[in-house]
Short mmCIF file of C-alpha atoms in Angstrom, two decimals:
data_model
loop_
_atom_site.label_atom_id
_atom_site.label_comp_id
_atom_site.label_asym_id
_atom_site.label_seq_id
_atom_site.Cartn_x
_atom_site.Cartn_y
_atom_site.Cartn_z
CA UNK A 118 -29.73 8.14 9.63
CA UNK A 119 -27.79 11.14 10.89
CA UNK A 120 -24.04 10.87 11.28
CA UNK A 121 -22.35 11.95 14.50
CA UNK A 122 -21.20 15.55 15.05
CA UNK A 123 -17.63 14.25 15.32
CA UNK A 124 -17.74 12.64 11.88
CA UNK A 125 -19.53 15.63 10.39
CA UNK A 126 -16.79 17.94 11.66
CA UNK A 127 -14.10 15.80 10.01
CA UNK A 128 -15.95 15.64 6.68
CA UNK A 129 -16.62 19.39 6.69
CA UNK A 130 -12.97 20.05 7.47
CA UNK A 131 -11.60 18.20 4.43
CA UNK A 132 -10.43 20.70 1.79
CA UNK A 133 -12.44 20.65 -1.44
CA UNK A 134 -9.29 19.89 -3.44
CA UNK A 135 -8.08 17.08 -1.16
CA UNK A 136 -8.18 14.52 -4.00
CA UNK A 137 -8.12 16.68 -7.09
CA UNK A 138 -7.59 14.65 -10.28
CA UNK A 139 -4.41 16.48 -11.33
CA UNK A 140 -2.62 15.91 -8.00
CA UNK A 141 1.00 14.82 -8.33
CA UNK A 142 2.71 12.22 -6.15
CA UNK A 143 4.36 15.08 -4.25
CA UNK A 144 0.92 16.60 -3.66
CA UNK A 145 -0.43 13.29 -2.39
CA UNK A 146 2.46 12.82 0.00
CA UNK A 147 2.09 16.34 1.36
CA UNK A 148 -1.63 15.82 1.98
CA UNK A 149 -1.16 12.41 3.59
CA UNK A 150 1.50 13.85 5.89
CA UNK A 151 -1.30 15.87 7.49
CA UNK A 152 -3.22 12.65 8.28
CA UNK A 153 -0.53 10.16 9.18
CA UNK A 154 2.50 10.45 11.50
CA UNK A 155 0.15 10.72 14.48
CA UNK A 156 1.52 10.23 18.01
CA UNK A 157 1.54 6.89 19.81
CA UNK A 158 2.09 5.97 23.43
CA UNK A 159 5.26 4.95 25.25
CA UNK A 160 3.59 1.58 25.85
CA UNK A 161 3.97 0.64 22.18
CA UNK A 162 6.96 -1.65 21.69
CA UNK A 163 8.28 -1.54 18.10
CA UNK A 164 10.71 -4.03 16.62
CA UNK A 165 11.92 -3.49 13.05
CA UNK A 166 12.91 -6.51 10.96
CA UNK A 167 14.65 -6.60 7.57
CA UNK A 168 13.33 -9.05 4.97
CA UNK A 169 14.78 -9.07 1.46
CA UNK A 170 14.61 -5.61 -0.09
CA UNK A 171 12.27 -4.24 2.58
CA UNK A 172 11.07 -5.49 5.96
CA UNK A 173 8.36 -5.10 8.55
CA UNK A 174 7.62 -3.66 11.96
CA UNK A 175 6.36 -5.80 14.82
CA UNK A 176 4.28 -4.19 17.57
CA UNK A 177 2.85 -5.04 20.96
CA UNK A 178 1.98 -3.20 24.13
CA UNK A 179 4.50 -3.44 26.92
CA UNK A 180 3.57 -6.26 29.29
CA UNK A 181 1.21 -7.93 26.82
CA UNK A 182 1.96 -10.65 24.30
CA UNK A 183 -1.14 -12.01 22.62
CA UNK A 184 -0.96 -15.28 20.68
CA UNK A 185 -2.84 -13.53 17.85
CA UNK A 186 -1.02 -11.56 15.15
CA UNK A 187 -2.79 -9.07 12.90
CA UNK A 188 -0.77 -8.77 9.71
CA UNK A 189 -1.92 -5.38 8.48
CA UNK A 190 -1.17 -4.07 4.97
CA UNK A 191 -1.53 -0.33 5.42
CA UNK A 192 -2.90 2.27 3.03
CA UNK A 193 -1.33 5.27 1.34
CA UNK A 194 -2.49 4.84 -2.29
CA UNK A 195 0.72 2.92 -3.15
CA UNK A 196 2.71 6.18 -3.22
CA UNK A 197 2.97 7.42 0.36
CA UNK A 198 3.28 6.61 4.03
CA UNK A 199 6.17 4.27 4.86
CA UNK A 200 5.61 2.22 7.98
CA UNK A 201 7.30 4.80 10.23
CA UNK A 202 4.31 7.06 9.55
CA UNK A 203 1.88 4.27 10.44
CA UNK A 204 3.05 3.30 13.95
CA UNK A 205 -0.03 5.03 15.35
CA UNK A 206 -2.30 2.77 13.30
CA UNK A 207 -0.65 -0.33 14.69
CA UNK A 208 -1.44 0.93 18.19
CA UNK A 209 -4.99 1.72 17.11
CA UNK A 210 -5.41 -1.94 16.07
CA UNK A 211 -3.85 -3.15 19.33
CA UNK A 212 -6.19 -0.94 21.34
CA UNK A 213 -9.18 -2.38 19.50
CA UNK A 214 -8.20 -6.05 19.27
CA UNK A 215 -5.60 -6.65 22.03
CA UNK A 216 -3.22 -8.43 19.67
CA UNK A 217 0.24 -8.25 18.22
CA UNK A 218 0.52 -6.34 14.95
CA UNK A 219 2.93 -6.88 12.08
CA UNK A 220 3.00 -4.24 9.36
CA UNK A 221 5.00 -4.66 6.14
CA UNK A 222 7.25 -1.71 5.35
CA UNK A 223 6.64 -2.15 1.65
CA UNK A 224 8.39 -0.03 -0.95
CA UNK A 225 6.29 2.71 -2.50
CA UNK A 226 5.74 3.99 -6.03
CA UNK A 227 6.70 5.56 -8.34
CA UNK A 228 10.26 4.99 -7.14
CA UNK A 229 9.41 1.30 -6.72
CA UNK A 230 6.57 0.30 -9.06
CA UNK A 231 4.70 -2.99 -9.27
CA UNK A 232 5.45 -5.67 -8.16
CA UNK A 233 7.55 -4.20 -5.32
CA UNK A 234 4.77 -3.59 -2.78
CA UNK A 235 3.04 -6.89 -3.56
CA UNK A 236 6.33 -8.76 -3.21
CA UNK A 237 7.26 -7.07 0.07
CA UNK A 238 3.90 -7.86 1.72
CA UNK A 239 4.14 -11.49 0.65
CA UNK A 240 7.72 -11.71 1.92
CA UNK A 241 6.56 -10.51 5.34
CA UNK A 242 3.93 -13.25 5.51
CA UNK A 243 6.42 -15.87 4.34
CA UNK A 244 8.93 -14.68 6.96
CA UNK A 245 6.34 -15.14 9.72
CA UNK A 246 5.68 -18.69 8.57
CA UNK A 247 9.41 -19.42 8.43
CA UNK A 248 9.73 -18.12 12.00
CA UNK A 249 7.25 -20.78 13.04
CA UNK A 250 4.17 -18.62 13.48
CA UNK A 251 1.02 -20.73 13.18
CA UNK A 252 -0.99 -19.35 10.21
CA UNK A 253 -4.14 -20.12 12.22
CA UNK A 254 -2.99 -17.35 14.57
CA UNK A 255 -2.53 -14.81 11.77
CA UNK A 256 -5.40 -12.48 10.94
CA UNK A 257 -4.73 -10.68 7.67
CA UNK A 258 -6.03 -7.14 7.39
CA UNK A 259 -5.83 -4.52 4.66
CA UNK A 260 -6.83 -0.88 4.54
CA UNK A 261 -7.49 0.96 1.26
CA UNK A 262 -4.68 -0.04 -1.18
CA UNK A 263 -3.57 -2.45 1.55
CA UNK A 264 -6.69 -4.46 0.76
CA UNK A 265 -5.34 -5.00 -2.75
CA UNK A 266 -1.93 -5.96 -1.35
CA UNK A 267 -3.44 -8.34 1.20
CA UNK A 268 -5.49 -10.06 -1.49
CA UNK A 269 -2.38 -10.38 -3.63
CA UNK A 270 -0.59 -11.93 -0.66
CA UNK A 271 -3.29 -14.59 -0.28
CA UNK A 272 -3.34 -15.36 -4.01
CA UNK A 273 0.43 -15.81 -4.13
CA UNK A 274 0.41 -17.94 -0.99
CA UNK A 275 -2.20 -20.16 -2.62
CA UNK A 276 -0.26 -20.40 -5.86
CA UNK A 277 2.97 -21.28 -4.02
CA UNK A 278 1.30 -23.90 -1.85
CA UNK A 279 1.63 -22.01 1.44
CA UNK A 280 -1.06 -22.17 4.14
CA UNK A 281 -3.55 -19.34 4.33
CA UNK A 282 -4.05 -17.03 7.32
CA UNK A 283 -7.00 -17.63 9.65
CA UNK A 284 -9.12 -15.02 7.87
CA UNK A 285 -8.98 -11.73 6.00
CA UNK A 286 -10.60 -8.47 7.14
CA UNK A 287 -10.98 -5.56 4.72
CA UNK A 288 -11.04 -2.02 6.08
CA UNK A 289 -12.47 -0.06 3.13
CA UNK A 290 -10.27 -2.06 0.75
CA UNK A 291 -9.51 -0.99 -2.83
CA UNK A 292 -9.86 -4.06 -5.06
CA UNK A 293 -10.42 -2.61 -8.54
CA UNK A 294 -7.70 -0.17 -9.55
CA UNK A 295 -9.78 0.89 -12.55
CA UNK A 296 -12.66 2.05 -10.31
CA UNK A 297 -15.28 0.72 -12.70
CA UNK A 298 -18.99 0.79 -12.01
CA UNK A 299 -21.36 3.59 -10.98
CA UNK A 300 -20.30 6.49 -8.79
CA UNK A 301 -21.20 6.39 -5.12
CA UNK A 302 -24.56 7.89 -4.10
CA UNK A 303 -23.05 10.45 -1.70
CA UNK A 304 -19.90 12.57 -1.52
CA UNK A 305 -16.63 10.87 -0.61
CA UNK A 306 -14.54 13.66 0.97
CA UNK A 307 -11.25 11.81 0.56
CA UNK A 308 -11.29 10.24 -2.91
CA UNK A 309 -12.37 10.88 -6.48
CA UNK A 310 -12.36 8.18 -9.20
CA UNK A 311 -9.69 9.80 -11.38
CA UNK A 312 -7.43 10.51 -8.39
CA UNK A 313 -7.66 6.82 -7.47
CA UNK A 314 -6.96 5.65 -11.03
CA UNK A 315 -3.93 7.93 -11.19
CA UNK A 316 -2.47 6.34 -8.08
CA UNK A 317 -2.94 2.95 -9.71
CA UNK A 318 -1.13 4.28 -12.78
CA UNK A 319 1.69 5.57 -10.55
CA UNK A 320 2.08 2.05 -9.14
CA UNK A 321 1.80 0.08 -12.37
CA UNK A 322 3.98 2.41 -14.47
CA UNK A 323 2.35 1.10 -17.64
CA UNK A 324 3.20 -2.54 -16.93
CA UNK A 325 -0.43 -3.71 -17.30
CA UNK A 326 -4.01 -2.44 -17.44
CA UNK A 327 -5.60 -1.22 -14.21
CA UNK A 328 -8.11 -4.08 -14.28
CA UNK A 329 -5.50 -6.82 -14.61
CA UNK A 330 -6.39 -9.53 -12.03
CA UNK A 331 -2.80 -9.56 -10.78
CA UNK A 332 -3.37 -6.11 -9.29
CA UNK A 333 -7.17 -5.84 -9.19
CA UNK A 334 -8.31 -8.89 -7.21
CA UNK A 335 -11.96 -8.13 -7.94
CA UNK A 336 -11.23 -9.80 -11.32
CA UNK A 337 -9.09 -12.68 -10.00
CA UNK A 338 -9.84 -16.35 -9.39
CA UNK A 339 -10.28 -16.37 -5.60
CA UNK A 340 -10.69 -20.12 -5.19
CA UNK A 341 -9.02 -21.47 -2.07
CA UNK A 342 -8.79 -18.21 -0.13
CA UNK A 343 -9.66 -18.09 3.58
CA UNK A 344 -12.83 -16.66 5.14
CA UNK A 345 -13.30 -12.95 4.54
CA UNK A 346 -15.05 -10.08 6.27
CA UNK A 347 -15.48 -7.01 4.05
CA UNK A 348 -16.66 -3.68 5.45
CA UNK A 349 -17.95 -1.36 2.71
CA UNK A 350 -18.74 2.28 3.49
CA UNK A 351 -21.73 3.57 1.54
CA UNK A 352 -19.93 6.73 0.38
CA UNK A 353 -16.55 5.19 -0.46
CA UNK A 354 -15.35 5.87 -4.01
CA UNK A 355 -13.80 2.37 -4.26
CA UNK A 356 -16.84 0.52 -2.91
CA UNK A 357 -17.89 -1.02 -6.25
CA UNK A 358 -14.63 -2.96 -6.36
CA UNK A 359 -15.44 -4.32 -2.91
CA UNK A 360 -18.88 -5.39 -4.07
CA UNK A 361 -17.27 -7.10 -7.07
CA UNK A 362 -14.78 -8.91 -4.83
CA UNK A 363 -17.56 -10.10 -2.53
CA UNK A 364 -19.59 -11.50 -5.43
CA UNK A 365 -16.55 -13.10 -7.08
CA UNK A 366 -15.39 -14.67 -3.82
CA UNK A 367 -18.80 -16.23 -3.23
CA UNK A 368 -18.90 -17.60 -6.77
CA UNK A 369 -15.44 -19.10 -6.17
CA UNK A 370 -16.57 -20.84 -3.00
CA UNK A 371 -15.01 -18.52 -0.43
CA UNK A 372 -16.77 -17.98 2.91
CA UNK A 373 -17.57 -14.23 2.81
CA UNK A 374 -19.29 -11.98 5.31
CA UNK A 375 -19.89 -8.37 4.28
CA UNK A 376 -21.22 -5.27 5.95
CA UNK A 377 -22.47 -2.10 4.30
CA UNK A 378 -21.73 0.85 6.59
CA UNK A 379 -24.52 3.39 5.88
CA UNK A 380 -23.36 6.95 5.15
CA UNK A 381 -19.79 6.05 6.10
CA UNK A 382 -16.65 7.10 4.21
CA UNK A 383 -13.28 5.72 3.16
CA UNK A 384 -11.02 5.03 6.15
CA UNK A 385 -13.77 5.23 8.78
CA UNK A 386 -12.04 2.61 10.98
CA UNK A 387 -9.01 4.87 11.41
CA UNK A 388 -11.03 7.63 13.06
CA UNK A 389 -11.26 6.08 16.53
CA UNK A 390 -8.47 8.39 17.71
CA UNK A 391 -10.65 11.34 16.71
CA UNK A 392 -13.47 10.12 18.94
CA UNK A 393 -15.79 9.23 16.06
CA UNK A 394 -18.43 6.82 17.44
CA UNK A 395 -19.08 5.24 14.04
CA UNK A 396 -15.44 4.17 13.93
CA UNK A 397 -15.82 2.39 17.26
CA UNK A 398 -18.99 0.71 15.95
CA UNK A 399 -17.06 -0.58 12.93
CA UNK A 400 -14.51 -2.18 15.27
CA UNK A 401 -17.32 -3.64 17.39
CA UNK A 402 -18.50 -5.44 14.27
CA UNK A 403 -14.96 -6.66 13.52
CA UNK A 404 -14.72 -8.13 17.03
CA UNK A 405 -18.07 -9.82 16.53
CA UNK A 406 -16.85 -11.37 13.29
CA UNK A 407 -13.62 -12.61 14.88
CA UNK A 408 -15.55 -14.14 17.78
CA UNK A 409 -17.71 -15.99 15.26
CA UNK A 410 -14.48 -17.30 13.70
CA UNK A 411 -13.39 -18.67 17.07
CA UNK A 412 -10.80 -15.96 17.67
CA UNK A 413 -10.77 -14.88 21.33
CA UNK A 414 -8.73 -11.70 21.39
CA UNK A 415 -9.04 -11.49 25.17
CA UNK A 416 -6.53 -14.32 25.52
CA UNK A 417 -3.30 -12.66 26.62
CA UNK A 418 0.05 -14.09 27.64
CA UNK A 419 2.39 -12.11 29.86
CA UNK A 420 5.43 -10.83 28.02
CA UNK A 421 7.93 -8.01 27.91
#
């Protein structure tokens, strides 16, 4: 299966040292600045809300107010990309799913190590429930390290007796901070195992091992979590953790659907703005999953 010219151009354009093992947090932030902080349209309405020590941003398109909220825990390897740099991704989700988006503005490491980011994402979910949002109208989503944070949110909600969101969708989620298991069969242009482990170390600051189930949900008891849809790119460095999570969830009685994306890479869903057809195909599959869950994203209510 040949990948598209658009995706090939992006892969070929990634510098060879993009994720070198000795990269510092400053290096990571500088590199991610070249990817994030993309433009967004004047139609995107942004409302910032303070919650505890952090907060969240709420998004919708002007003139549209869907009853569905996607609570998206964004990526950034725990150490970069505050929510102000991710407004474009909220609009990307809205363009694909015609929904509202809520994105936690979680604190980042190493200035704020574990459990800051986990706590902030959970506090956003709890705040939505306290505002009266029906959890059946909340679709939880997580991208890269945001997959870990989203899973932590669900586990804490379960342990505190709160209702679960309608379902969870993983966009190339990172669920095993230790990156155990065999290496991927093809080249991941964005990640290397030691680079990923180092970002986990930046976040944990020595508080616990990388494979502790509190931060690596691939090792956690997942009993009682909502239905999941896990997209796993074939050439994603963190894919083995996703496979582990899928198997563990099924053993724990969770309704799991998974999709292997042949020859795809970490973060493929975020490349729709670059005109990558495989990215659009990934979102097609997400819409199909949501439809099977009884979620009709075409339902819109007029709003301002």
